[in-house]
PDB file of C-alpha atoms in Angstrom:
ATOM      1  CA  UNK A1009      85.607  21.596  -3.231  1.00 44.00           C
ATOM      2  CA  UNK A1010      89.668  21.838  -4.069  1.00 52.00           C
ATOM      3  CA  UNK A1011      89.896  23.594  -0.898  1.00 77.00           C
ATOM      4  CA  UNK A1012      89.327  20.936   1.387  1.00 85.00           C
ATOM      5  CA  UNK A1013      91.124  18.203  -1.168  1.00 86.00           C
ATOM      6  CA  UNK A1014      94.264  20.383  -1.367  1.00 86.00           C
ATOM      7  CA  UNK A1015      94.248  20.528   2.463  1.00 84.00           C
ATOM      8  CA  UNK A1016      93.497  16.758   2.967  1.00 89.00           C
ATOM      9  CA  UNK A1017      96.472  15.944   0.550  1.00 85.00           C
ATOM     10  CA  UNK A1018      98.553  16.732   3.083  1.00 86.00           C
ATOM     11  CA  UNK A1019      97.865  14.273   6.169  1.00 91.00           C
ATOM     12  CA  UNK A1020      99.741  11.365   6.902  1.00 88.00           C
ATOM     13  CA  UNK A1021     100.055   8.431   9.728  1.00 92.00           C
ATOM     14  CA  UNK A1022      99.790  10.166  13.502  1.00 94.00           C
ATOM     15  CA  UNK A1023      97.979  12.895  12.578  1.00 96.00           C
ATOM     16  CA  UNK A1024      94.613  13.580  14.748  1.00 97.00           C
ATOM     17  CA  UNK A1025      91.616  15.741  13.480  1.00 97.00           C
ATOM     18  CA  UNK A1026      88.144  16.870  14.386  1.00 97.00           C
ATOM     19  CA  UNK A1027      85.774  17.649  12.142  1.00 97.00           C
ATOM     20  CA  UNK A1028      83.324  20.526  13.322  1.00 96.00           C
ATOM     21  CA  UNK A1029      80.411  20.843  10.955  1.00 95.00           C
ATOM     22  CA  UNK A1030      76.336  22.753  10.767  1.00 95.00           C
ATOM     23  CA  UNK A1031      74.964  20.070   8.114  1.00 94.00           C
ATOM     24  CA  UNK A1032      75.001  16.633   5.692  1.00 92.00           C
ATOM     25  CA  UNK A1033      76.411  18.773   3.429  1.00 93.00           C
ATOM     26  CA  UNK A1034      79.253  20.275   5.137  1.00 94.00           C
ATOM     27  CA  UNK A1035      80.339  16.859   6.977  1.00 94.00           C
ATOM     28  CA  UNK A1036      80.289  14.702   3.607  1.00 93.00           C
ATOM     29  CA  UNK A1037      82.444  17.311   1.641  1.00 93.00           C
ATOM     30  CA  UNK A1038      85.366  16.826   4.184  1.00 95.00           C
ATOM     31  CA  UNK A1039      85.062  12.918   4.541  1.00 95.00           C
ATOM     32  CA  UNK A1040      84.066  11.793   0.976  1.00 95.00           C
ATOM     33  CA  UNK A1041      87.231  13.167  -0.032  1.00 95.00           C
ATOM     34  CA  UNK A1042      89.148  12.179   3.403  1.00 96.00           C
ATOM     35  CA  UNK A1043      88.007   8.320   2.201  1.00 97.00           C
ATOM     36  CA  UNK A1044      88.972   8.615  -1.065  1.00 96.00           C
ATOM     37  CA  UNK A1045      92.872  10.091  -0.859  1.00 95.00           C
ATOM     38  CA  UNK A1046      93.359   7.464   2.042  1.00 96.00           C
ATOM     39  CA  UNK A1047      92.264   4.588  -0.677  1.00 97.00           C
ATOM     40  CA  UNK A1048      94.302   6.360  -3.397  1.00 96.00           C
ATOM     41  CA  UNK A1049      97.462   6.459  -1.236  1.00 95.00           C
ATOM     42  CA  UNK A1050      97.165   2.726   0.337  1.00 97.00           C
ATOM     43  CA  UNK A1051      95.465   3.830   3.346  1.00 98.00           C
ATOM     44  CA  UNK A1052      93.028   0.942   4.984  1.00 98.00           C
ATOM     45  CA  UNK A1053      89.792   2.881   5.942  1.00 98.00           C
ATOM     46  CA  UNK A1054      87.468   2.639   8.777  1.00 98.00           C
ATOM     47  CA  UNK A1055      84.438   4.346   8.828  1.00 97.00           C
ATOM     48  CA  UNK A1056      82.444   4.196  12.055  1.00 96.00           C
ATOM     49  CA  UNK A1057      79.043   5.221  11.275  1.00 95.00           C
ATOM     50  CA  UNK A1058      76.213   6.632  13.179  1.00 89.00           C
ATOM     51  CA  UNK A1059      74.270   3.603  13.224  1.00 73.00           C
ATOM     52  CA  UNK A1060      71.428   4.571  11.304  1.00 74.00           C
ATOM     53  CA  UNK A1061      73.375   5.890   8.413  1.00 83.00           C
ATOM     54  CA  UNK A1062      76.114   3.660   7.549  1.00 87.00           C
ATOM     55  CA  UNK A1063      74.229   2.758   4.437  1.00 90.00           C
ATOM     56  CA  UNK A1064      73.064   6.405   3.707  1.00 91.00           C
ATOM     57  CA  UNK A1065      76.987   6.792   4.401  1.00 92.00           C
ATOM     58  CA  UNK A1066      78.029   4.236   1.721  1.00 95.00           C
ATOM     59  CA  UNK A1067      75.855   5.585  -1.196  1.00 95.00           C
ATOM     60  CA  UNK A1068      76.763   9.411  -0.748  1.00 95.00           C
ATOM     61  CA  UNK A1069      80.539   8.101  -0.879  1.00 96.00           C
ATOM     62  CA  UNK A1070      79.288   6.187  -4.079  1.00 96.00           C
ATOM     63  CA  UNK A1071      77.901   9.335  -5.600  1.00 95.00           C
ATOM     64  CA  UNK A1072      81.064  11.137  -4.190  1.00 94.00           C
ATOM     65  CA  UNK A1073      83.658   8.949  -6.733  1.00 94.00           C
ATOM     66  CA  UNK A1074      84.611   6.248  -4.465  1.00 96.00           C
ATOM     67  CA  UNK A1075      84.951   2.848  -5.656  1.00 96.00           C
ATOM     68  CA  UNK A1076      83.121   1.610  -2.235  1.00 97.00           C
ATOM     69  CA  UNK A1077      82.117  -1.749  -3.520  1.00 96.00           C
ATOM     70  CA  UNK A1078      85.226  -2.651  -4.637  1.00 97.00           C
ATOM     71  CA  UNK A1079      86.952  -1.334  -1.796  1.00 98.00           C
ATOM     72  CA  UNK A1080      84.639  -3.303   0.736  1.00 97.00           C
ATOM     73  CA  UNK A1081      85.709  -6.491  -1.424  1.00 97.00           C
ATOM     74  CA  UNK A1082      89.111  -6.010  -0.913  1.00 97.00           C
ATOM     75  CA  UNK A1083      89.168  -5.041   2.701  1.00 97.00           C
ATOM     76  CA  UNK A1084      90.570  -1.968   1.811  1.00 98.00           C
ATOM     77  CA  UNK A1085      87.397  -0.278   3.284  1.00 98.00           C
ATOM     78  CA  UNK A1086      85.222  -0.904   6.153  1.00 97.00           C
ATOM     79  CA  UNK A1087      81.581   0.555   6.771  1.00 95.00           C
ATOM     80  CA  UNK A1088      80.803  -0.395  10.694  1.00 94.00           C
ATOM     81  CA  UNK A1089      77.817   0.980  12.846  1.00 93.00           C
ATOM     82  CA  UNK A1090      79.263   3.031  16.102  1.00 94.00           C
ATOM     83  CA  UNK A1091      78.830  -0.359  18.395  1.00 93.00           C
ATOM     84  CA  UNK A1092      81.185  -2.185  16.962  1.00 93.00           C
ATOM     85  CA  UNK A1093      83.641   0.298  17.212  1.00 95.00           C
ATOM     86  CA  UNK A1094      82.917   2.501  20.026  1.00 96.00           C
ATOM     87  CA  UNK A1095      80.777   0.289  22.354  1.00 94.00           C
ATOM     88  CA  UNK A1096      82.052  -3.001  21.595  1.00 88.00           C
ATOM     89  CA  UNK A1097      82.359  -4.627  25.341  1.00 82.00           C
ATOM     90  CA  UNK A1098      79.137  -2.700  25.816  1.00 89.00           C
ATOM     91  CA  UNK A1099      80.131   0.268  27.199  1.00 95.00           C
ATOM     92  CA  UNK A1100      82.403   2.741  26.025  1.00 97.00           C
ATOM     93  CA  UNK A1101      85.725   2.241  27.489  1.00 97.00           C
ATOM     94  CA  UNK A1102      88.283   4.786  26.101  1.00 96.00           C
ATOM     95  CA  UNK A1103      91.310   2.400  26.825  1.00 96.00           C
ATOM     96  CA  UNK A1104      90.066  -0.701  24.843  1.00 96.00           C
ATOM     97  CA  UNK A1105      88.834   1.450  21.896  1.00 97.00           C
ATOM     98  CA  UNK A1106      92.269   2.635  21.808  1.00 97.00           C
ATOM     99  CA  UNK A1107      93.918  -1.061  21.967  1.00 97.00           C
ATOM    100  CA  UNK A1108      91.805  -1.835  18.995  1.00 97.00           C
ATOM    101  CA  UNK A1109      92.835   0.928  16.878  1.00 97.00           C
ATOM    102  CA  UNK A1110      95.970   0.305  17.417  1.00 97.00           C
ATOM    103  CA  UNK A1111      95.733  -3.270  16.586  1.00 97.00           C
ATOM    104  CA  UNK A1112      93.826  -2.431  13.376  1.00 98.00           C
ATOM    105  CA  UNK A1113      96.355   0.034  12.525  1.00 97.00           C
ATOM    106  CA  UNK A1114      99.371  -2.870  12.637  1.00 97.00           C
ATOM    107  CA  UNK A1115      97.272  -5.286  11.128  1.00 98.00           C
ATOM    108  CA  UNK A1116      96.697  -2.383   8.436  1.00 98.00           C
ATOM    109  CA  UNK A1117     100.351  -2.340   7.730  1.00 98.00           C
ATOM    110  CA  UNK A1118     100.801  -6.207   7.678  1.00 98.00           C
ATOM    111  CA  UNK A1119      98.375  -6.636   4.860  1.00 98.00           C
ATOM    112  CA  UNK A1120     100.229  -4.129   3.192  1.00 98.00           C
ATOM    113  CA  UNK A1121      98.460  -1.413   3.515  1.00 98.00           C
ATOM    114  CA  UNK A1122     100.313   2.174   4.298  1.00 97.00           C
ATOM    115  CA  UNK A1123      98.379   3.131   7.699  1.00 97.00           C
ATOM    116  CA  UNK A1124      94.877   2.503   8.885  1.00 98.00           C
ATOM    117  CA  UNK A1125      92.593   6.264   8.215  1.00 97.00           C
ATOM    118  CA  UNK A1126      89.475   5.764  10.566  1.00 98.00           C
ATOM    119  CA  UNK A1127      86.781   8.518  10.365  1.00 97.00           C
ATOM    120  CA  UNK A1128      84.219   8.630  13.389  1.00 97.00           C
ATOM    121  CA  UNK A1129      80.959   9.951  13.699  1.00 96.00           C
ATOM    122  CA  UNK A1130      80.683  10.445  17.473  1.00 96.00           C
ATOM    123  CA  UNK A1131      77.122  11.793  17.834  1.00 95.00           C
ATOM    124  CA  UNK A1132      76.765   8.000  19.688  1.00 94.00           C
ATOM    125  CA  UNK A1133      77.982   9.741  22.660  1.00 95.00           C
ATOM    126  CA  UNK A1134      74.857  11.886  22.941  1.00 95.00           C
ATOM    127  CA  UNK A1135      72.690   8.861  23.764  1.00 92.00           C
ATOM    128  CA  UNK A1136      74.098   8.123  27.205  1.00 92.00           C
ATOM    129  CA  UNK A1137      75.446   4.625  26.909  1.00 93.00           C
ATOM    130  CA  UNK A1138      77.771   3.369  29.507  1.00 95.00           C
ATOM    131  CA  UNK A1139      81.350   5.352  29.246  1.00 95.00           C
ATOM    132  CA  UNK A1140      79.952   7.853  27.220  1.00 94.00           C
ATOM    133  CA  UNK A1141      80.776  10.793  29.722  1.00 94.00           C
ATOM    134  CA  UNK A1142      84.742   9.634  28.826  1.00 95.00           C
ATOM    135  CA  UNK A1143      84.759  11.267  25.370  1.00 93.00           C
ATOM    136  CA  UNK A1144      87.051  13.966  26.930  1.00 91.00           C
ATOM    137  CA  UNK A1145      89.471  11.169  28.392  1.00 92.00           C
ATOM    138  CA  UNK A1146      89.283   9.503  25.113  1.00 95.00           C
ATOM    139  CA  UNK A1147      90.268  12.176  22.861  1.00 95.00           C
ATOM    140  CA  UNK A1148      93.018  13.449  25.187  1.00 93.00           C
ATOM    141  CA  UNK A1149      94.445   9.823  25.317  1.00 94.00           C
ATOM    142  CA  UNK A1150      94.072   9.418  21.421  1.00 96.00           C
ATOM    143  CA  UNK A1151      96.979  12.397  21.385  1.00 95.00           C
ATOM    144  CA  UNK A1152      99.199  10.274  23.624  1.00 94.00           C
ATOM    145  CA  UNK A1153      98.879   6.862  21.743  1.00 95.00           C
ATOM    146  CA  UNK A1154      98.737   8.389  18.010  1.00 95.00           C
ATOM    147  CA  UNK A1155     102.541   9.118  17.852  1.00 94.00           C
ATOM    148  CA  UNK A1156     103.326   5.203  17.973  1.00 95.00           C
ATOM    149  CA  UNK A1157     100.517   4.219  16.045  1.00 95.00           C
ATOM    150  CA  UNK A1158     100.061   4.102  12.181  1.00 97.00           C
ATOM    151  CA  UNK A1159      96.916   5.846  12.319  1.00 97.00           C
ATOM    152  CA  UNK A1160      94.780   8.369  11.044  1.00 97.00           C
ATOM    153  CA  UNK A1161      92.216  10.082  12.923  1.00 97.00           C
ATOM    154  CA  UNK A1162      89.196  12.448  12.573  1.00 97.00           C
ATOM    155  CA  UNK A1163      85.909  12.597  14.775  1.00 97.00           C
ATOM    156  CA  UNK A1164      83.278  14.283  13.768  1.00 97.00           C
ATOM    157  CA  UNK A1165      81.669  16.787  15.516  1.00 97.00           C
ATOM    158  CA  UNK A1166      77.551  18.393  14.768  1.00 96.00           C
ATOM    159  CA  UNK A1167      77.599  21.567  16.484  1.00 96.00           C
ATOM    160  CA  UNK A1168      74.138  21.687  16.550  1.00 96.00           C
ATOM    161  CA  UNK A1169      74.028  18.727  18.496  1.00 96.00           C
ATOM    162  CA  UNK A1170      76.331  19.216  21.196  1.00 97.00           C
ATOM    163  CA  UNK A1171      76.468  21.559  23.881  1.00 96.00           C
ATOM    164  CA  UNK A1172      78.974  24.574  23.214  1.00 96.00           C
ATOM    165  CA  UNK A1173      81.229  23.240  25.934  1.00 95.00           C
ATOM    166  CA  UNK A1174      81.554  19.929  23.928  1.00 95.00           C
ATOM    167  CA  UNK A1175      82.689  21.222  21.147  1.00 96.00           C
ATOM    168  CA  UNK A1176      84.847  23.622  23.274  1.00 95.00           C
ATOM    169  CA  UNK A1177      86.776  20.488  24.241  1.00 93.00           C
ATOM    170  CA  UNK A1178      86.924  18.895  21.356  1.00 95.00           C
ATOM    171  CA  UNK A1179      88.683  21.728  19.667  1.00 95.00           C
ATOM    172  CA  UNK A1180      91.282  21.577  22.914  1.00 92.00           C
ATOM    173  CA  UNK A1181      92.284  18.162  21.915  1.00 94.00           C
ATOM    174  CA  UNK A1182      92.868  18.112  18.567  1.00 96.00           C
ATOM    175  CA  UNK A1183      95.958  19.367  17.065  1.00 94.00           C
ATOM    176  CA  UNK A1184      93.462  19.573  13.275  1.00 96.00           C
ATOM    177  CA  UNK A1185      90.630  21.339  12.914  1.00 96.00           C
ATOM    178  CA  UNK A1186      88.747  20.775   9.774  1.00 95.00           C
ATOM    179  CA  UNK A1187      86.157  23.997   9.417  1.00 89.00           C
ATOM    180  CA  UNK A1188      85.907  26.312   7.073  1.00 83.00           C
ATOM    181  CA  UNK A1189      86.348  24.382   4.534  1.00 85.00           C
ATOM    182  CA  UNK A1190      90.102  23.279   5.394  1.00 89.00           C
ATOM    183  CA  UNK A1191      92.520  21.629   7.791  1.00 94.00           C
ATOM    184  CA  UNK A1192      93.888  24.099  10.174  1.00 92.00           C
ATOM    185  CA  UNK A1193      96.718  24.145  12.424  1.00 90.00           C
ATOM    186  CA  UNK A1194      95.300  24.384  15.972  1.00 90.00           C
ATOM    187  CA  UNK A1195      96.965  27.060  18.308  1.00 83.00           C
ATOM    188  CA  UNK A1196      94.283  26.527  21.041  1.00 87.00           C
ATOM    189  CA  UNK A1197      95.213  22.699  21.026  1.00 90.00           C
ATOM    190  CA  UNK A1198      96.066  21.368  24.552  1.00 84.00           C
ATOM    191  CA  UNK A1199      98.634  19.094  24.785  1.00 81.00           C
ATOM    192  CA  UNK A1200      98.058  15.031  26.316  1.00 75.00           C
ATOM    193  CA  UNK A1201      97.970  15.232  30.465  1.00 65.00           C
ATOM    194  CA  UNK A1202      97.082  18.875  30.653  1.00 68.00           C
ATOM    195  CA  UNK A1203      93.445  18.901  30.508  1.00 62.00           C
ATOM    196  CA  UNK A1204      93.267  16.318  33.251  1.00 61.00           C
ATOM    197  CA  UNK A1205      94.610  15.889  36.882  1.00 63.00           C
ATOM    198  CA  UNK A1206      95.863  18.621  39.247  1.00 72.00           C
ATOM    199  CA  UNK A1207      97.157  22.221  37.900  1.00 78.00           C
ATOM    200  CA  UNK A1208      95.047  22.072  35.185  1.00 76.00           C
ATOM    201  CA  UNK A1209      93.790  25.784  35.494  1.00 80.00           C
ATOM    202  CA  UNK A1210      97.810  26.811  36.625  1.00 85.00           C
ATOM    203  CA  UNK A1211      99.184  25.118  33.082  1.00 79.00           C
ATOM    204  CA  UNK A1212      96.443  26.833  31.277  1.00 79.00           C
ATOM    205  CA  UNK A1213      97.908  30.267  32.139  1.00 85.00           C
ATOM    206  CA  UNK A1214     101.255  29.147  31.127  1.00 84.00           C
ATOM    207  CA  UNK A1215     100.056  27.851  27.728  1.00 76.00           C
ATOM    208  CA  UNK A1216      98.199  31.212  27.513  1.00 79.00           C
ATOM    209  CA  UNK A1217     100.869  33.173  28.215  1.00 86.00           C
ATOM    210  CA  UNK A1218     103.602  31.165  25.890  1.00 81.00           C
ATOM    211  CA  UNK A1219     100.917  31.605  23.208  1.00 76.00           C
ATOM    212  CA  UNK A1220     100.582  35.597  23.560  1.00 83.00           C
ATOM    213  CA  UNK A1221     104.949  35.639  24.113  1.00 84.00           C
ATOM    214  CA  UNK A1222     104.722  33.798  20.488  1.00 77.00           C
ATOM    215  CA  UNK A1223     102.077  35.838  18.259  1.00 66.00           C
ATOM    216  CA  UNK A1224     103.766  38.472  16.435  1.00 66.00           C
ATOM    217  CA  UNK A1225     103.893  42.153  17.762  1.00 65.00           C
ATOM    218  CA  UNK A1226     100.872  44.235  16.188  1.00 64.00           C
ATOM    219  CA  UNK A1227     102.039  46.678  13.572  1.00 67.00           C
ATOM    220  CA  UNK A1228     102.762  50.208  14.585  1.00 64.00           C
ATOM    221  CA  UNK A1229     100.311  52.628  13.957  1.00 61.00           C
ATOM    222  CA  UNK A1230      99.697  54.102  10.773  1.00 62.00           C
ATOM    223  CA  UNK A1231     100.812  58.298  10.353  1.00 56.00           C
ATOM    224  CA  UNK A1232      98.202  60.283  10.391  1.00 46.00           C
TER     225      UNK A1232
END
């Protein structure tokens, strides 16, 4: 488990991750520990649960060593179902869920707080509510509104819930990948305004190509 916790340690405000996991196990041994170092440090945390296991969420936190009660009673940490988050106006609308992190995020900081850390379970989207086909838009615009906000973000991925092409995506717009065990720098990350609009496929060969102009040469062969 230090893995992950030494990895974690070193987030801060702007930073955007997904977390790609197989099981209950997997998924709670990146976030209890996410929760916990953002109360530790001053961090307000969100947690936007699916919405049948926000309380299952709460009690493996509990087991996990944080102080959730107390936390809940200070407004240092917030439990909400997935609709009060993500579908709020009643549809999901990538734009206004954006607004209000950004708003919680500043109100974070006025209460004292050092940033706002919200962790989302987005398995929601499989249901098909309204807006739910926007996850792509929404995660590419998180990247462009992150910078000025004093967030921190990580969505949460079940691979064996979406389709390949899903998580495909996901891992495009996310500059943090949490697998493995640890937070990883993303080299397949796609910059904010590339994966939509016109050229897309013609700045994907450029990114390509700066990425194989940047790896290092392979070593020369070995004497035989």
């Amino acid at each position: 488990h230090g893995c992950i916790e030494d990895s974690l340690c070193d987030l801060g405000a702007h930073d955007h991750l997904c977390l790609i996991y197989e099981s209950r196990e997997e998924q709670l041994r990146a976030m209890i520990p996410f929760v916990r170092q953002g109360l530790e440090r001053g961090d307000r945390c969100l947690y936007a649960a699916d919405g049948s296991t926000a309380a299952a969420v709460s009690d493996a936190m509990r087991t996990g060593g944080v102080p959730v009660d107390e936390a809940v009673r200070k407004g240092a940490l917030v439990v909400a179902g997935y609709r009060d988050i993500y579908l709020a106006p009643g549809r999901f609308d990538p734009d206004a869920v954006l607004d209000f992190a950004a708003g919680a995020g500043h109100q974070a900081v006025g209460d004292g707080y050092h940033a706002l850390r919200i962790a989302g379970e987005m398995a929601w989207a499989l249901r098909g509510d309204p807006g739910s086909d926007r996850i792509l838009e929404y995660e590419t615009k998180v990247n462009e509104r992150i910078p000025s906000t004093p967030v921190t973000a990580i969505c949460q991925y079940d691979r064996t819930r979406f389709a390949p092409g899903v998580i495909r995506d996901v891992i495009r717009t996310h500059p943090l990948v949490v697998v493995g065990g640890r937070v990883c720098r993303n080299f397949y990350y796609v910059p904010p305004g590339e994966l939509l609009g016109p050229g897309v496929l013609d700045r994907e060969v450029d990114r390509l190509l700066e990425n194989i102009l940047g790896s290092p040469p392979p070593p020369p062969p070995e004497n035989v």
